[in-house]
Coordinates of C-alpha atoms in Angstrom, one line a residue:
Chain A
D1 CA -54.7 -136.0 -53.2
G2 CA -55.1 -139.7 -53.4
G3 CA -54.0 -141.6 -56.5
I4 CA -51.5 -143.8 -58.2
T5 CA -48.1 -142.6 -59.3
Q6 CA -45.8 -144.2 -61.8
S7 CA -42.3 -143.1 -62.5
P8 CA -40.7 -142.3 -64.7
K9 CA -43.1 -141.3 -67.5
Y10 CA -40.6 -142.2 -70.2
L11 CA -37.8 -144.8 -69.8
F12 CA -35.1 -145.8 -72.2
R13 CA -32.9 -148.9 -71.8
K14 CA -30.4 -150.9 -73.8
E15 CA -31.2 -154.4 -74.8
G16 CA -30.0 -156.9 -72.2
Q17 CA -30.5 -154.7 -69.2
N18 CA -33.1 -155.2 -66.5
V19 CA -35.3 -152.3 -65.6
T20 CA -37.7 -151.6 -62.7
L21 CA -40.9 -149.6 -63.1
S22 CA -42.3 -148.0 -60.0
C23 CA -45.9 -148.0 -58.9
E24 CA -47.2 -146.4 -55.7
Q25 CA -50.7 -145.8 -54.5
N26 CA -52.1 -143.9 -51.5
L27 CA -55.7 -145.0 -51.9
N28 CA -55.4 -147.8 -49.3
H29 CA -56.4 -150.2 -52.0
D30 CA -55.8 -153.9 -51.4
A31 CA -55.2 -155.2 -54.9
M32 CA -52.7 -154.0 -57.5
Y33 CA -52.1 -154.9 -61.1
W34 CA -49.7 -154.4 -64.0
Y35 CA -50.8 -154.3 -67.6
R36 CA -49.0 -153.9 -70.8
Q37 CA -50.4 -152.0 -73.8
D38 CA -49.0 -152.3 -77.4
P39 CA -49.9 -149.9 -80.2
G40 CA -53.5 -150.4 -81.4
Q41 CA -54.2 -153.0 -78.8
G42 CA -56.0 -153.3 -75.5
L43 CA -54.3 -153.9 -72.2
R44 CA -53.0 -157.3 -71.2
L45 CA -52.5 -158.4 -67.6
I46 CA -48.9 -159.2 -66.6
Y47 CA -49.1 -159.7 -62.8
Y48 CA -51.5 -159.0 -60.0
S49 CA -51.5 -159.0 -56.2
Q50 CA -54.5 -159.0 -53.9
I51 CA -52.5 -158.8 -50.6
V52 CA -49.0 -158.0 -49.3
N53 CA -46.4 -160.7 -50.0
D54 CA -48.6 -162.5 -52.4
F55 CA -48.9 -162.2 -56.2
Q56 CA -50.1 -164.2 -59.2
K57 CA -49.1 -164.4 -62.9
G58 CA -51.4 -162.9 -65.4
D59 CA -51.7 -163.7 -69.1
I60 CA -48.2 -162.6 -70.2
A61 CA -45.9 -162.9 -67.1
E62 CA -42.9 -164.4 -68.9
G63 CA -39.9 -162.1 -68.7
Y64 CA -41.3 -160.0 -65.9
S65 CA -41.1 -160.2 -62.1
V66 CA -42.8 -158.3 -59.3
S67 CA -42.8 -157.9 -55.5
R68 CA -45.4 -156.7 -53.0
E69 CA -43.5 -155.9 -49.7
K70 CA -45.8 -153.0 -48.9
K71 CA -49.5 -152.4 -49.5
E72 CA -48.7 -149.1 -51.2
S73 CA -46.0 -150.4 -53.6
F74 CA -46.0 -152.9 -56.5
P75 CA -42.8 -152.5 -58.6
L76 CA -42.4 -154.3 -61.9
T77 CA -39.1 -155.5 -63.2
V78 CA -38.7 -156.1 -66.9
T79 CA -35.9 -158.6 -67.3
S80 CA -33.6 -159.3 -70.2
A81 CA -35.6 -162.4 -70.8
Q82 CA -38.6 -160.4 -72.1
K83 CA -38.3 -160.6 -75.9
N84 CA -40.3 -157.5 -76.8
P85 CA -40.2 -155.1 -73.8
T86 CA -40.9 -151.9 -75.7
A87 CA -44.5 -151.0 -74.7
F88 CA -46.7 -148.8 -72.5
Y89 CA -47.0 -150.1 -69.0
L90 CA -49.9 -149.3 -66.8
C91 CA -50.4 -150.0 -63.1
A92 CA -53.8 -150.2 -61.4
S93 CA -55.3 -150.8 -58.0
S94 CA -58.7 -151.7 -56.6
I95 CA -60.3 -152.0 -53.2
R96 CA -61.7 -155.1 -51.7
Q97 CA -65.5 -155.2 -51.5
G98 CA -66.5 -158.3 -49.5
A99 CA -65.5 -161.3 -51.5
S100 CA -64.7 -159.4 -54.7
F101 CA -62.9 -156.2 -55.7
G102 CA -64.2 -152.9 -57.1
E103 CA -63.3 -151.1 -60.3
Q104 CA -59.7 -150.6 -61.1
Y105 CA -58.1 -147.2 -61.0
F106 CA -55.0 -146.6 -63.2
G107 CA -51.8 -144.6 -62.9
P108 CA -50.5 -142.4 -65.7
G109 CA -48.3 -145.1 -67.2
T110 CA -44.7 -145.6 -68.1
R111 CA -43.6 -145.7 -71.7
L112 CA -40.6 -148.0 -72.0
T113 CA -38.3 -148.1 -75.0
V114 CA -35.6 -150.7 -75.3
T115 CA -33.0 -150.4 -78.2
Chain B
A1 CA -61.8 -168.0 -71.2
Q2 CA -63.3 -164.6 -71.4
K3 CA -63.2 -162.5 -74.6
I4 CA -64.2 -159.0 -75.4
T5 CA -64.9 -157.8 -79.0
Q6 CA -65.1 -154.2 -80.1
T7 CA -65.8 -154.2 -83.9
Q8 CA -65.5 -150.4 -84.5
P9 CA -61.9 -149.3 -84.8
G10 CA -63.0 -145.7 -85.2
M11 CA -66.1 -143.6 -84.9
F12 CA -67.0 -140.0 -85.7
V13 CA -69.8 -138.0 -84.0
Q14 CA -70.8 -134.4 -84.1
E15 CA -70.7 -132.3 -81.0
K16 CA -74.0 -132.5 -79.0
E17 CA -75.1 -135.7 -80.7
A18 CA -75.3 -139.1 -79.0
V19 CA -73.1 -142.0 -80.0
T20 CA -73.1 -145.7 -79.3
L21 CA -69.9 -147.7 -79.0
D22 CA -70.3 -151.5 -79.4
C23 CA -69.0 -154.2 -77.2
T24 CA -69.8 -157.9 -77.2
Y25 CA -68.4 -160.4 -74.8
D26 CA -68.1 -164.1 -74.3
T27 CA -67.8 -166.0 -71.0
S28 CA -69.1 -169.2 -69.4
D29 CA -69.0 -167.7 -65.9
P30 CA -72.4 -166.8 -64.5
S31 CA -71.0 -163.9 -62.5
Y32 CA -69.0 -161.2 -64.1
G33 CA -68.6 -157.5 -64.4
L34 CA -68.5 -155.2 -67.5
F35 CA -66.5 -151.9 -67.5
W36 CA -65.9 -149.1 -69.9
Y37 CA -62.7 -147.0 -69.7
K38 CA -61.7 -143.9 -71.6
Q39 CA -58.0 -143.4 -72.6
P40 CA -57.2 -139.8 -73.8
S41 CA -54.0 -139.1 -75.7
S42 CA -52.1 -138.7 -72.4
G43 CA -52.4 -142.5 -71.9
E44 CA -54.1 -142.7 -68.5
M45 CA -57.1 -145.0 -68.3
I46 CA -60.2 -143.4 -66.8
F47 CA -63.0 -145.5 -65.4
L48 CA -66.4 -144.5 -66.8
I49 CA -69.1 -147.0 -65.9
Y50 CA -69.7 -150.5 -64.5
Q51 CA -72.4 -153.1 -65.0
G52 CA -72.7 -156.3 -63.0
S53 CA -74.1 -159.5 -64.6
Y54 CA -76.9 -159.7 -62.1
D55 CA -77.9 -156.1 -62.3
Q56 CA -81.5 -155.7 -63.5
Q57 CA -81.2 -152.1 -64.7
N58 CA -78.8 -150.5 -67.1
A59 CA -76.0 -148.5 -65.4
T60 CA -75.9 -144.8 -65.9
E61 CA -73.3 -142.2 -64.9
G62 CA -74.0 -138.7 -66.0
R63 CA -73.8 -138.6 -69.8
Y64 CA -72.7 -142.3 -70.0
S65 CA -75.1 -145.2 -70.0
L66 CA -74.5 -148.9 -70.6
N67 CA -77.0 -150.7 -72.8
F68 CA -76.7 -154.2 -71.3
Q69 CA -78.4 -157.0 -73.2
K70 CA -77.5 -160.2 -71.4
A71 CA -79.0 -162.7 -73.9
R72 CA -77.2 -161.1 -76.7
K73 CA -74.0 -160.7 -74.6
S74 CA -73.6 -157.1 -75.5
A75 CA -72.7 -154.1 -73.3
N76 CA -72.7 -151.0 -75.5
L77 CA -71.7 -147.6 -74.2
V78 CA -73.9 -144.7 -75.0
I79 CA -72.5 -141.2 -74.7
S80 CA -75.2 -138.5 -74.9
A81 CA -74.6 -134.9 -75.9
S82 CA -71.0 -135.5 -77.1
Q83 CA -68.3 -132.9 -76.2
L84 CA -65.0 -132.2 -77.9
G85 CA -63.3 -133.5 -74.7
D86 CA -64.9 -136.9 -75.4
S87 CA -62.4 -137.5 -78.2
A88 CA -60.3 -140.5 -77.0
M89 CA -59.9 -144.3 -77.1
Y90 CA -62.7 -146.2 -75.4
F91 CA -62.1 -149.7 -74.0
C92 CA -64.7 -152.3 -73.0
A93 CA -63.4 -154.7 -70.3
M94 CA -64.7 -157.7 -68.4
S95 CA -63.8 -159.1 -65.0
D96 CA -64.3 -162.5 -63.5
Y97 CA -65.2 -163.1 -59.9
T98 CA -63.5 -166.4 -59.3
G99 CA -62.5 -165.5 -55.8
T100 CA -59.2 -163.7 -56.7
A101 CA -58.5 -160.1 -57.6
S102 CA -60.8 -159.0 -60.4
K103 CA -58.6 -159.6 -63.4
L104 CA -59.7 -157.5 -66.4
T105 CA -59.9 -158.7 -70.0
F106 CA -59.9 -155.8 -72.5
G107 CA -61.1 -155.3 -76.0
T108 CA -59.0 -153.6 -78.7
G109 CA -60.8 -150.3 -78.3
T110 CA -62.7 -147.8 -80.4
R111 CA -61.2 -144.4 -81.2
L112 CA -63.9 -141.7 -81.0
Q113 CA -63.5 -138.4 -82.7
V114 CA -66.0 -135.6 -81.8
T115 CA -66.3 -132.9 -84.5
L116 CA -67.8 -129.4 -84.6

């Protein structure tokens, strides 16, 4: 079955440690995205990538880093510089449609808790 | 900058009734897309429906329809014949088509509870 996988579902880390969240898709989608969701709020864009080896900052990129070495994979690293890393992280992907991109499909999310 | 406003934090509807979830948006771009997503308690975001800014007709997908009023900058979601499984958070979102990947701006969501 085609889809987006994120692992792990729950992640616990100590303050000061970097942590990498995995996102893999087998939909052959061109673009991939990372969002953060805090309780009672909508999603905010962290980083996005529309092609391999290229990515752009979203609205809240500080304290995060990404890579896009393969079309299928877009891992997110939450660094120790991120002041409030505890949140629900969602990865998404979309297919190129001419000059634009189609609707975004989301993975199941990773809930990160930093203490 | 784009902005999405959802003014209903929570809504109740009886099973088999229709319900409208409100969404207003603000943008200076002439070309944009409007989306609705459903988020059940499991957390995954499920795409429901899409409306392009140049589409003349309102989008429909099964029991979901989008009431698009461009002049009023509103994109309300209508769910007909509500089911218990419709209980979830619903998010309105907007994308820009400025040549890059379609970044989404989300509203704060509406929690829908379907009752017997």
